[in-house]
Tab-separated table of C-alpha atoms in Angstrom:
chain	number	residue	atom	x	y	z
A	1383	MET	CA	7.702	52.825	-6.724
A	1384	LEU	CA	8.451	53.304	-10.449
A	1385	ILE	CA	6.451	52.192	-12.917
A	1386	GLU	CA	6.216	52.093	-16.815
A	1387	SER	CA	3.033	53.811	-17.621
A	1388	SER	CA	-0.326	55.236	-15.932
A	1389	PRO	CA	-3.036	52.538	-15.297
A	1390	LEU	CA	-5.706	53.388	-18.169
A	1391	ASN	CA	-8.556	52.887	-15.504
A	1392	LEU	CA	-8.626	52.251	-11.732
A	1393	ASP	CA	-12.707	51.115	-11.998
A	1394	PRO	CA	-11.996	47.219	-11.382
A	1395	ARG	CA	-14.851	46.780	-13.730
A	1396	ILE	CA	-13.486	48.210	-16.530
A	1397	GLY	CA	-9.337	48.294	-16.210
A	1398	THR	CA	-7.449	45.329	-18.112
A	1399	ASP	CA	-4.100	46.629	-18.283
A	1400	ALA	CA	-1.185	45.328	-16.012
A	1401	GLN	CA	-1.139	48.602	-13.801
A	1402	SER	CA	-4.885	49.104	-13.381
A	1403	GLU	CA	-5.005	45.296	-12.680
A	1404	ARG	CA	-2.137	45.327	-9.984
A	1405	ILE	CA	-2.732	48.696	-8.323
A	1406	GLY	CA	-6.228	47.939	-8.501
A	1407	GLU	CA	-5.853	45.186	-6.192
A	1408	LEU	CA	-4.208	47.018	-3.314
A	1409	ILE	CA	-7.739	49.172	-3.456
A	1410	PHE	CA	-9.808	46.988	-4.249
A	1411	GLU	CA	-10.811	43.410	-3.393
A	1412	GLY	CA	-12.815	40.000	-4.863
A	1413	LEU	CA	-15.056	37.644	-2.761
A	1414	VAL	CA	-11.982	35.030	-3.129
A	1415	ARG	CA	-8.139	35.277	-3.181
A	1416	ARG	CA	-5.444	33.357	-5.140
A	1417	ASP	CA	-2.993	31.921	-2.747
A	1418	GLU	CA	1.112	31.134	-3.951
A	1419	ASN	CA	0.164	27.590	-5.439
A	1420	PHE	CA	-3.166	29.350	-7.593
A	1421	ASP	CA	-5.547	27.747	-5.110
A	1422	LEU	CA	-8.646	29.945	-4.022
A	1423	LYS	CA	-9.002	30.830	-0.773
A	1424	PRO	CA	-11.331	33.377	1.342
A	1425	ARG	CA	-11.404	37.428	0.747
A	1426	LEU	CA	-14.286	38.955	1.092
A	1427	ALA	CA	-16.460	35.785	1.273
A	1428	GLU	CA	-15.303	33.766	4.797
A	1429	SER	CA	-16.788	30.992	3.022
A	1430	TRP	CA	-18.670	29.467	0.197
A	1431	ASP	CA	-21.058	26.301	-0.948
A	1432	VAL	CA	-21.740	24.724	-4.363
A	1433	SER	CA	-25.166	23.355	-3.624
A	1434	ASN	CA	-25.114	22.170	-6.913
A	1435	PRO	CA	-23.053	23.039	-10.258
A	1436	LEU	CA	-25.642	26.104	-11.323
A	1437	THR	CA	-25.659	27.544	-7.997
A	1438	TYR	CA	-22.703	29.052	-5.517
A	1439	ILE	CA	-23.893	30.464	-2.420
A	1440	PHE	CA	-21.311	32.934	-0.375
A	1441	HIS	CA	-21.235	34.066	2.822
A	1442	LEU	CA	-19.672	37.456	3.519
A	1443	ARG	CA	-17.465	38.899	6.088
A	1444	ARG	CA	-19.290	41.212	8.506
A	1445	ASP	CA	-16.445	43.835	9.756
A	1446	VAL	CA	-15.684	44.891	6.060
A	1447	ARG	CA	-16.144	48.543	5.378
A	1448	PHE	CA	-15.192	50.664	1.995
A	1449	HIS	CA	-12.864	53.421	2.209
A	1450	ASP	CA	-15.775	56.023	2.660
A	1451	GLY	CA	-17.012	54.452	5.873
A	1452	ARG	CA	-19.967	52.523	4.535
A	1453	PRO	CA	-20.041	48.710	5.376
A	1454	MET	CA	-19.807	46.379	2.500
A	1455	THR	CA	-23.122	44.009	2.240
A	1456	SER	CA	-24.366	41.580	-0.425
A	1457	ALA	CA	-26.137	44.715	-2.205
A	1458	ASP	CA	-22.438	46.046	-3.203
A	1459	VAL	CA	-21.708	42.480	-4.640
A	1460	LYS	CA	-25.153	42.258	-6.376
A	1461	TRP	CA	-24.217	46.112	-7.788
A	1462	THR	CA	-21.001	45.190	-8.986
A	1463	LEU	CA	-22.105	42.004	-10.860
A	1464	ASP	CA	-25.399	43.038	-12.273
A	1465	SER	CA	-23.332	46.391	-13.871
A	1466	LEU	CA	-20.858	44.227	-15.868
A	1467	LEU	CA	-24.174	41.889	-16.573
A	1468	ASN	CA	-25.996	44.796	-17.976
A	1469	GLY	CA	-22.878	46.109	-19.432
A	1470	LYS	CA	-23.106	49.338	-17.690
A	1471	PRO	CA	-20.041	50.272	-17.715
A	1472	ARG	CA	-18.759	48.854	-21.180
A	1473	SER	CA	-15.982	46.555	-20.015
A	1474	ALA	CA	-14.312	43.713	-21.751
A	1475	LYS	CA	-14.477	41.645	-18.362
A	1476	SER	CA	-18.478	41.694	-18.885
A	1477	ASN	CA	-18.167	38.797	-20.928
A	1478	ALA	CA	-16.302	36.622	-17.972
A	1479	TYR	CA	-19.826	36.370	-15.906
A	1480	ARG	CA	-21.713	35.768	-19.389
A	1481	TYR	CA	-23.016	32.317	-17.852
A	1482	VAL	CA	-24.317	33.963	-14.697
A	1483	GLU	CA	-27.920	34.029	-15.123
A	1484	ARG	CA	-29.122	36.344	-11.914
A	1485	VAL	CA	-27.566	37.025	-8.147
A	1486	GLU	CA	-29.729	37.103	-5.275
A	1487	THR	CA	-29.404	38.887	-1.944
A	1488	PRO	CA	-31.316	36.880	0.465
A	1489	ASP	CA	-29.804	38.847	3.486
A	1490	ASP	CA	-27.024	41.202	4.138
A	1491	PHE	CA	-24.091	38.845	4.182
A	1492	THR	CA	-25.295	36.250	1.665
A	1493	VAL	CA	-24.632	36.231	-1.949
A	1494	VAL	CA	-26.248	33.749	-4.540
A	1495	ILE	CA	-24.846	33.666	-7.926
A	1496	ARG	CA	-27.322	31.425	-10.449
A	1497	LEU	CA	-26.108	29.974	-13.643
A	1498	LYS	CA	-27.303	29.590	-16.957
A	1499	GLU	CA	-25.232	26.362	-17.204
A	1500	PRO	CA	-22.243	24.982	-15.754
A	1501	PHE	CA	-18.669	27.357	-15.367
A	1502	SER	CA	-16.147	26.028	-13.850
A	1503	ALA	CA	-13.780	29.161	-14.153
A	1504	LEU	CA	-16.443	31.240	-12.030
A	1505	LEU	CA	-14.719	31.185	-8.673
A	1506	TRP	CA	-11.673	32.191	-10.426
A	1507	ASN	CA	-13.597	34.986	-11.947
A	1508	LEU	CA	-14.496	36.372	-8.413
A	1509	SER	CA	-10.952	36.434	-7.533
A	1510	ASP	CA	-8.802	39.450	-6.448
A	1511	GLY	CA	-7.495	41.079	-9.503
A	1512	ALA	CA	-10.487	39.674	-11.801
A	1513	LEU	CA	-13.037	41.200	-9.780
A	1514	GLY	CA	-13.527	44.155	-7.503
A	1515	VAL	CA	-16.235	44.964	-5.324
A	1516	VAL	CA	-17.135	48.199	-5.199
A	1517	PRO	CA	-19.993	50.251	-3.626
A	1518	GLN	CA	-23.591	50.171	-4.787
A	1519	GLY	CA	-24.714	52.806	-6.815
A	1520	SER	CA	-20.902	53.331	-8.120
A	1521	GLY	CA	-20.884	54.507	-12.134
A	1522	GLU	CA	-18.570	56.368	-14.336
A	1523	GLU	CA	-16.977	58.710	-11.498
A	1524	LEU	CA	-15.609	55.348	-9.685
A	1525	ALA	CA	-12.386	55.602	-12.240
A	1526	ARG	CA	-11.741	59.053	-11.477
A	1527	HIS	CA	-12.035	58.185	-7.708
A	1528	PRO	CA	-11.948	54.781	-6.626
A	1529	ILE	CA	-13.823	53.613	-3.302
A	1530	GLY	CA	-12.702	49.794	-2.455
A	1531	THR	CA	-12.207	47.844	0.748
A	1532	GLY	CA	-8.452	46.813	0.440
A	1533	PRO	CA	-5.431	47.865	2.498
A	1534	PHE	CA	-4.883	50.619	0.588
A	1535	ARG	CA	-7.110	53.594	-0.242
A	1536	PHE	CA	-6.969	55.957	-3.203
A	1537	VAL	CA	-5.462	59.339	-2.674
A	1538	SER	CA	-5.053	60.920	-6.253
A	1539	GLU	CA	-3.788	60.781	-9.967
A	1540	VAL	CA	-1.784	62.396	-12.516
A	1541	PRO	CA	-2.330	60.931	-15.548
A	1542	ASP	CA	1.249	59.754	-16.730
A	1543	ARG	CA	2.877	61.462	-13.903
A	1544	GLU	CA	1.926	59.491	-10.466
A	1545	VAL	CA	-0.824	57.627	-8.578
A	1546	VAL	CA	-0.758	58.226	-4.585
A	1547	ILE	CA	-2.057	55.565	-2.248
A	1548	GLU	CA	-2.500	55.613	1.714
A	1549	ARG	CA	-2.651	52.760	4.433
A	1550	ASN	CA	-6.480	52.265	5.159
A	1551	ALA	CA	-6.626	52.593	8.906
A	1552	GLN	CA	-9.708	50.995	9.232
A	1553	TYR	CA	-8.804	48.034	7.047
A	1554	TRP	CA	-10.452	44.722	8.085
A	1555	GLY	CA	-7.470	42.399	7.631
A	1556	LYS	CA	-4.016	42.815	8.624
A	1557	ARG	CA	-3.476	46.534	8.012
A	1558	ALA	CA	-0.159	47.548	5.676
A	1559	GLN	CA	3.153	48.991	7.411
A	1560	LEU	CA	3.529	51.338	4.919
A	1561	SER	CA	1.696	54.539	5.292
A	1562	ARG	CA	1.902	56.122	1.990
A	1563	VAL	CA	2.821	54.474	-1.494
A	1564	ARG	CA	3.665	56.931	-4.570
A	1565	PHE	CA	3.782	54.817	-8.025
A	1566	ASN	CA	5.966	57.355	-9.911
A	1567	VAL	CA	5.544	57.079	-13.980
A	1568	VAL	CA	8.908	56.863	-15.465
A	1569	PRO	CA	8.506	55.686	-19.326
A	1570	ASP	CA	12.693	55.371	-19.576
A	1571	ALA	CA	14.490	52.629	-18.062
A	1572	THR	CA	17.829	54.218	-17.706
A	1573	THR	CA	15.685	57.031	-16.049
A	1574	ARG	CA	14.146	54.219	-13.623
A	1575	ALA	CA	17.654	52.471	-12.947
A	1576	LEU	CA	19.069	55.958	-12.170
A	1577	GLU	CA	16.240	56.832	-9.738
A	1578	LEU	CA	17.164	53.763	-7.710
A	1579	ARG	CA	20.777	54.714	-7.904
A	1580	LYS	CA	20.190	57.795	-6.474
A	1581	GLY	CA	17.991	56.730	-3.996
A	1582	SER	CA	14.979	59.007	-5.343
A	1583	ALA	CA	12.513	55.509	-5.849
A	1584	ASP	CA	12.513	52.887	-3.524
A	1585	VAL	CA	11.238	49.737	-5.723
A	1586	GLU	CA	10.874	48.692	-9.176
A	1587	ILE	CA	9.452	45.191	-10.228
A	1588	ASN	CA	9.961	43.570	-13.507
A	1589	ALA	CA	10.735	46.882	-15.169
A	1590	LEU	CA	14.038	47.345	-16.281
A	1591	PRO	CA	15.924	45.266	-18.901
A	1592	GLY	CA	18.030	42.240	-17.845
A	1593	ASP	CA	21.431	44.108	-18.830
A	1594	MET	CA	20.492	46.814	-16.125
A	1595	ILE	CA	20.069	44.097	-13.159
A	1596	PRO	CA	23.662	42.759	-12.653
A	1597	VAL	CA	24.730	46.478	-12.727
A	1598	LEU	CA	22.231	47.440	-9.912
A	1599	ALA	CA	23.146	44.613	-8.166
A	1600	ARG	CA	26.712	46.022	-7.258
A	1601	GLN	CA	25.339	49.278	-5.953
A	1602	PRO	CA	25.852	48.802	-2.447
A	1603	GLN	CA	22.466	50.311	-1.379
A	1604	LEU	CA	20.541	48.720	-3.575
A	1605	ILE	CA	19.160	45.128	-3.203
A	1606	VAL	CA	18.092	42.670	-6.523
A	1607	GLU	CA	15.271	39.660	-5.366
A	1608	ARG	CA	14.499	37.033	-7.879
A	1609	ALA	CA	12.305	34.361	-8.131
A	1610	PRO	CA	10.451	32.074	-10.919
A	1611	GLY	CA	7.521	34.070	-12.068
A	1612	THR	CA	4.374	33.276	-14.362
A	1613	SER	CA	4.139	36.394	-16.515
A	1614	TYR	CA	4.124	35.092	-20.141
A	1615	GLN	CA	5.646	36.856	-23.153
A	1616	TYR	CA	4.071	36.330	-26.418
A	1617	LEU	CA	3.954	37.118	-30.186
A	1618	ALA	CA	0.610	37.904	-31.277
A	1619	MET	CA	-0.538	37.796	-34.901
A	1620	ASN	CA	-4.007	38.949	-36.628
A	1621	MET	CA	-5.187	35.954	-38.477
A	1622	ARG	CA	-7.359	38.557	-40.940
A	1623	ASP	CA	-3.867	39.611	-42.565
A	1624	PRO	CA	-3.347	38.153	-46.321
A	1625	ILE	CA	-0.017	36.754	-45.246
A	1626	LEU	CA	-0.249	35.847	-41.780
A	1627	LYS	CA	-3.565	34.116	-42.066
A	1628	ASP	CA	-1.117	31.462	-43.506
A	1629	VAL	CA	-0.032	28.714	-40.638
A	1630	ALA	CA	3.014	28.140	-42.808
A	1631	VAL	CA	4.271	31.861	-42.362
A	1632	ARG	CA	2.828	31.541	-38.390
A	1633	GLN	CA	5.217	28.740	-38.190
A	1634	ALA	CA	8.026	29.705	-40.209
A	1635	LEU	CA	8.307	32.974	-37.963
A	1636	ALA	CA	8.043	30.862	-34.925
A	1637	TYR	CA	11.203	28.486	-36.323
A	1638	ALA	CA	12.848	32.033	-37.087
A	1639	ILE	CA	13.178	33.371	-33.257
A	1640	ASP	CA	15.700	32.643	-31.697
A	1641	ARG	CA	14.336	32.577	-27.657
A	1642	THR	CA	17.246	31.149	-26.145
A	1643	THR	CA	19.387	34.035	-27.574
A	1644	LEU	CA	16.648	36.546	-26.586
A	1645	ILE	CA	16.644	35.359	-23.079
A	1646	HIS	CA	20.416	35.209	-22.671
A	1647	TYR	CA	21.306	38.838	-24.058
A	1648	LEU	CA	17.794	40.775	-23.528
A	1649	TRP	CA	17.025	39.537	-19.857
A	1650	HIS	CA	20.311	37.753	-18.847
A	1651	ASP	CA	18.885	34.309	-18.410
A	1652	MET	CA	16.055	35.452	-16.266
A	1653	ALA	CA	13.535	33.715	-18.064
A	1654	ARG	CA	12.333	30.399	-18.825
A	1655	PRO	CA	11.568	29.745	-22.789
A	1656	ALA	CA	7.615	28.953	-22.680
A	1657	ASN	CA	5.611	26.355	-24.940
A	1658	SER	CA	2.159	27.447	-23.265
A	1659	ILE	CA	0.126	30.157	-22.106
A	1660	LEU	CA	0.006	28.472	-18.987
A	1661	PRO	CA	2.792	28.493	-16.427
A	1662	PRO	CA	4.804	25.130	-15.761
A	1663	GLN	CA	3.467	24.795	-12.439
A	1664	HIS	CA	-0.391	24.990	-13.169
A	1665	TRP	CA	-2.423	21.647	-13.078
A	1666	ALA	CA	-3.553	21.939	-16.817
A	1667	TYR	CA	-0.237	22.777	-18.362
A	1668	ASP	CA	0.958	20.451	-21.252
A	1669	ALA	CA	4.892	19.986	-20.999
A	1670	SER	CA	4.769	17.815	-24.080
A	1671	ALA	CA	2.734	20.648	-26.604
A	1672	LYS	CA	4.843	21.126	-29.472
A	1673	ASN	CA	7.698	23.423	-29.126
A	1674	TYR	CA	9.707	25.323	-31.852
A	1675	PRO	CA	13.240	25.260	-31.386
A	1676	TYR	CA	15.269	27.765	-33.648
A	1677	ASP	CA	15.705	26.394	-37.075
A	1678	PRO	CA	16.038	29.062	-39.928
A	1679	ALA	CA	16.535	26.605	-42.425
A	1680	ARG	CA	13.135	24.787	-41.453
A	1681	ALA	CA	11.605	28.612	-41.258
A	1682	ARG	CA	13.092	29.217	-44.997
A	1683	GLN	CA	11.833	25.898	-46.669
A	1684	LEU	CA	8.184	26.765	-44.967
A	1685	LEU	CA	7.719	30.144	-46.881
A	1686	ASP	CA	9.306	28.859	-50.302
A	1687	GLU	CA	6.710	26.046	-50.078
A	1688	ALA	CA	4.206	28.704	-49.252
A	1689	GLY	CA	4.661	30.727	-52.208
A	1690	PHE	CA	7.034	33.402	-50.652
A	1691	ARG	CA	9.721	34.081	-52.575
A	1692	THR	CA	12.694	36.223	-51.982
A	1693	ASP	CA	13.051	39.230	-54.626
A	1694	ALA	CA	16.653	40.824	-55.561
A	1695	ASP	CA	16.849	42.403	-52.155
A	1696	GLY	CA	16.547	39.150	-50.526
A	1697	VAL	CA	13.251	40.200	-48.984
A	1698	ARG	CA	9.993	37.804	-48.993
A	1699	PHE	CA	7.673	40.416	-47.623
A	1700	HIS	CA	7.208	43.239	-44.938
A	1701	LEU	CA	5.622	42.753	-41.468
A	1702	VAL	CA	4.457	45.845	-39.094
A	1703	MET	CA	5.180	45.171	-35.521
A	1704	LYS	CA	3.234	47.750	-33.014
A	1705	THR	CA	4.920	48.616	-29.777
A	1706	SER	CA	5.299	50.683	-27.131
A	1707	THR	CA	7.844	53.211	-26.285
A	1708	ASP	CA	8.905	50.414	-23.346
A	1709	GLU	CA	12.830	49.678	-23.500
A	1710	SER	CA	12.519	46.493	-22.885
A	1711	THR	CA	9.683	45.664	-25.793
A	1712	ARG	CA	12.090	48.198	-28.368
A	1713	LEU	CA	15.034	46.326	-27.512
A	1714	LEU	CA	12.791	43.136	-28.448
A	1715	CYS	CA	11.443	44.558	-31.718
A	1716	ALA	CA	15.119	45.421	-32.449
A	1717	VAL	CA	16.469	41.708	-32.123
A	1718	LEU	CA	13.205	40.265	-33.944
A	1719	GLN	CA	13.878	42.520	-36.933
A	1720	GLN	CA	17.373	41.115	-37.178
A	1721	GLN	CA	16.570	37.292	-36.455
A	1722	LEU	CA	13.642	37.793	-39.132
A	1723	ARG	CA	15.788	39.334	-41.914
A	1724	VAL	CA	17.959	36.419	-41.600
A	1725	VAL	CA	14.778	34.014	-43.455
A	1726	GLY	CA	13.962	37.107	-45.528
A	1727	ILE	CA	11.320	38.769	-43.708
A	1728	ALA	CA	11.823	42.821	-43.305
A	1729	LEU	CA	10.054	43.688	-39.777
A	1730	ASP	CA	9.085	47.245	-39.779
A	1731	ILE	CA	8.886	48.777	-36.202
A	1732	HIS	CA	5.896	51.085	-35.240
A	1733	SER	CA	6.372	52.887	-31.693
A	1734	PHE	CA	3.620	54.677	-29.696
A	1735	GLU	CA	3.061	55.925	-26.553
A	1736	PHE	CA	1.460	52.848	-24.559
A	1737	ALA	CA	-2.329	54.157	-24.415
A	1738	THR	CA	-2.273	54.471	-28.085
A	1739	PHE	CA	-0.516	51.015	-28.909
A	1740	TYR	CA	-2.757	49.545	-26.570
A	1741	ALA	CA	-5.823	50.835	-27.963
A	1742	ASP	CA	-4.535	49.722	-31.617
A	1743	VAL	CA	-3.912	46.376	-30.059
A	1744	VAL	CA	-7.507	45.968	-27.903
A	1745	LYS	CA	-9.150	47.029	-31.656
A	1746	GLY	CA	-7.136	44.190	-33.591
A	1747	ALA	CA	-5.392	47.021	-35.382
A	1748	PHE	CA	-2.126	45.411	-35.929
A	1749	GLN	CA	0.109	42.842	-37.825
A	1750	LEU	CA	2.081	41.747	-35.105
A	1751	TYR	CA	2.727	42.875	-31.744
A	1752	SER	CA	4.048	41.418	-28.461
A	1753	LEU	CA	2.421	41.573	-24.744
A	1754	ARG	CA	2.569	39.976	-21.670
A	1755	TRP	CA	-0.012	38.221	-19.614
A	1756	VAL	CA	0.507	39.109	-15.937
A	1757	GLY	CA	-0.619	38.603	-12.398
A	1758	GLY	CA	-3.452	36.068	-12.428
A	1759	SER	CA	-4.770	36.052	-15.810
A	1760	ASN	CA	-2.904	33.073	-17.168
A	1761	GLN	CA	-3.360	30.860	-14.262
A	1762	ASP	CA	-6.658	29.674	-14.871
A	1763	PRO	CA	-7.533	27.960	-18.273
A	1764	ASP	CA	-10.396	30.947	-18.677
A	1765	ILE	CA	-7.805	32.521	-20.370
A	1766	PHE	CA	-8.345	30.041	-23.541
A	1767	ASP	CA	-11.613	31.002	-23.556
A	1768	ASN	CA	-10.744	35.083	-23.105
A	1769	VAL	CA	-8.131	34.661	-25.889
A	1770	PHE	CA	-8.826	32.068	-28.250
A	1771	ASP	CA	-12.585	30.971	-28.475
A	1772	THR	CA	-14.408	32.124	-31.763
A	1773	ALA	CA	-17.184	34.038	-29.334
A	1774	SER	CA	-14.516	36.221	-27.680
A	1775	PHE	CA	-13.048	38.175	-30.678
A	1776	THR	CA	-12.014	41.825	-29.526
A	1777	PRO	CA	-13.489	44.234	-28.295
A	1778	LYS	CA	-15.861	41.585	-26.586
A	1779	ARG	CA	-12.910	39.931	-25.239
A	1780	ALA	CA	-9.200	39.628	-25.633
A	1781	ASN	CA	-9.405	37.287	-29.259
A	1782	ARG	CA	-7.661	40.311	-30.918
A	1783	GLY	CA	-5.829	38.377	-33.568
A	1784	TYR	CA	-9.129	36.870	-34.551
A	1785	TYR	CA	-8.226	33.494	-34.291
A	1786	SER	CA	-10.862	30.730	-35.027
A	1787	ASN	CA	-10.732	27.113	-34.739
A	1788	PRO	CA	-14.329	25.004	-34.222
A	1789	ARG	CA	-12.059	22.262	-32.575
A	1790	VAL	CA	-10.418	24.631	-30.187
A	1791	ASP	CA	-13.933	26.316	-29.324
A	1792	VAL	CA	-15.577	22.189	-28.554
A	1793	LEU	CA	-12.581	21.496	-25.904
A	1794	ILE	CA	-12.536	25.063	-24.333
A	1795	SER	CA	-16.223	24.661	-23.960
A	1796	GLU	CA	-15.603	20.875	-22.480
A	1797	GLY	CA	-13.264	22.307	-20.262
A	1798	MET	CA	-14.857	25.397	-19.277
A	1799	HIS	CA	-18.294	23.252	-18.050
A	1800	SER	CA	-16.738	19.867	-16.596
A	1801	GLY	CA	-16.863	19.913	-12.523
A	1802	ASN	CA	-14.272	17.301	-12.883
A	1803	GLN	CA	-10.989	18.468	-13.013
A	1804	LYS	CA	-9.404	15.178	-14.943
A	1805	GLU	CA	-12.055	15.677	-17.497
A	1806	ARG	CA	-10.737	19.385	-17.694
A	1807	ARG	CA	-7.124	18.548	-17.836
A	1808	THR	CA	-7.701	16.346	-20.912
A	1809	ALA	CA	-9.707	19.118	-22.785
A	1810	TYR	CA	-6.982	21.796	-21.891
A	1811	VAL	CA	-4.356	19.451	-22.821
A	1812	ALA	CA	-5.721	18.841	-26.546
A	1813	ALA	CA	-6.537	22.818	-26.642
A	1814	GLN	CA	-2.784	23.563	-26.128
A	1815	GLU	CA	-1.803	20.654	-28.712
A	1816	THR	CA	-3.836	22.425	-31.630
A	1817	LEU	CA	-3.055	25.871	-30.304
A	1818	ASN	CA	0.699	24.758	-30.805
A	1819	ARG	CA	0.288	23.894	-34.349
A	1820	ASP	CA	-2.250	26.758	-35.445
A	1821	LEU	CA	0.041	29.422	-33.211
A	1822	PRO	CA	-2.239	32.164	-32.926
A	1823	TYR	CA	0.486	32.815	-30.373
A	1824	ILE	CA	4.360	32.414	-30.841
A	1825	HIS	CA	5.221	31.383	-27.261
A	1826	LEU	CA	8.221	33.342	-25.889
A	1827	TRP	CA	9.139	32.989	-22.588
A	1828	TRP	CA	7.787	33.087	-18.814
A	1829	ALA	CA	9.964	35.760	-17.481
A	1830	ASP	CA	11.436	35.665	-13.401
A	1831	ASN	CA	10.225	37.956	-11.035
A	1832	VAL	CA	13.027	40.511	-10.345
A	1833	VAL	CA	12.569	43.049	-7.648
A	1834	VAL	CA	15.273	46.199	-7.503
A	1835	HIS	CA	14.549	47.884	-3.913
A	1836	THR	CA	16.879	50.184	-1.576
A	1837	ARG	CA	17.907	48.647	2.024
A	1838	ARG	CA	15.521	50.741	3.556
A	1839	LEU	CA	12.362	48.901	2.218
A	1840	GLU	CA	12.555	45.537	3.892
A	1841	ASN	CA	10.549	42.036	4.040
A	1842	VAL	CA	9.753	42.432	0.299
A	1843	GLN	CA	7.775	39.089	-0.412
A	1844	LEU	CA	7.507	37.888	-4.249
A	1845	SER	CA	4.381	36.490	-5.262
A	1846	PRO	CA	4.676	34.211	-8.517
A	1847	VAL	CA	2.407	36.243	-10.163
A	1848	GLY	CA	4.777	39.274	-10.112
A	1849	ASN	CA	1.739	41.732	-8.929
A	1850	TYR	CA	2.192	44.502	-6.130
A	1851	ASP	CA	0.741	42.550	-3.066
A	1852	PHE	CA	4.374	42.944	-1.445
A	1853	LEU	CA	3.411	46.355	-0.625
A	1854	ARG	CA	0.626	44.807	1.593
A	1855	ASP	CA	3.425	43.549	4.387
A	1856	SER	CA	6.784	45.434	3.310
A	1857	THR	CA	8.041	47.603	6.000
A	1858	LEU	CA	10.600	50.712	6.025
A	1859	ALA	CA	13.823	50.678	8.067
A	1860	HIS	CA	13.831	53.339	10.752
């Protein structure tokens, strides 16, 4: 399987990048899982009870073993959560459990989580991808040799080259059909396409520019699978920047970006314009939230009114957009550069290899960048707390642009602490409407999931979240 970059940390308590989460989901498991409709189902916990809004009782499976043979018990679940609560290891994920008062283990197969106050996103934060249960006593060494309970076990990793996993023959559930998967790190998109054409690779997902997909679809040895996805592409802005702190500038940027053209030419219409961080099928999604159709005249008017006039060269100001060396994001930056120039904004592009780029993003060291929220990250409204709450400034959580609006903070709190889904939706709809006026993010699109694979790889079932779960059930033709 071809991937664009190495996972940054396969310890599921730490890794927040897409590759860490997606490969990690095959090695580790949460207490619950998300189905195709984003409802929560049993995983390591075969059932759970909510005796009151502050007490969650989980009944664990009794037939689960870690990859080193140790049985998984409540002590491992407690260690996993306690290590996040006490900050060892240090992790941006810790804040997701800040309302947990304590974790109790009345017996080997019962876990009781007691909360300081009601927290409706708790179950979501205990699901695959958000949480992976690790063995009791696990420390920093887990990043180098991950030991989980999942259908695949870790074999080896060579940074910037490959990660190898193999079938867990002792898996408690349905066992994987593939005996081994090698994730080859190939940063260059053209090289990824050539590897698939040559047959030296079997599969990639969402890792090729749109213009390459029709070409590969014509290859007799390859199959292209496509389905609507939830992966969300956005343009983030630093609210502490002297220029971007002006909401008129942010709105002008939104009007200056022709998303329809970007989707058509860069993605060959394999995406849908977005107006929210939540996907359209989500129960809290606000279809009527303010949108910004392409309107360069309106963009110029807003910039004029904000006092940003053009100089002799027709330039109002310069902005720097940081990006990784990935082909698709570099193409996006190049087109944005052209579109913003039409309204008098000079966009300077600074490219870095992914780890360096992502480190700057996490530190808040940017004016502009574009990334995707992938996997399960944008399928629970807890994403608003993680990304837009004032208390979630980086590095604590993922408010990397330092956005702050007391009204949004209140709405997020109301949604997080209510046990009534109708009340939660009312709060989150109001939050989306305010966010779409303030624009800490400019919504770009929800990308389709597109898999290219060889004919020998069969039974490839796409998940809406675009993760690597299809490897659990895929088979190789003989």
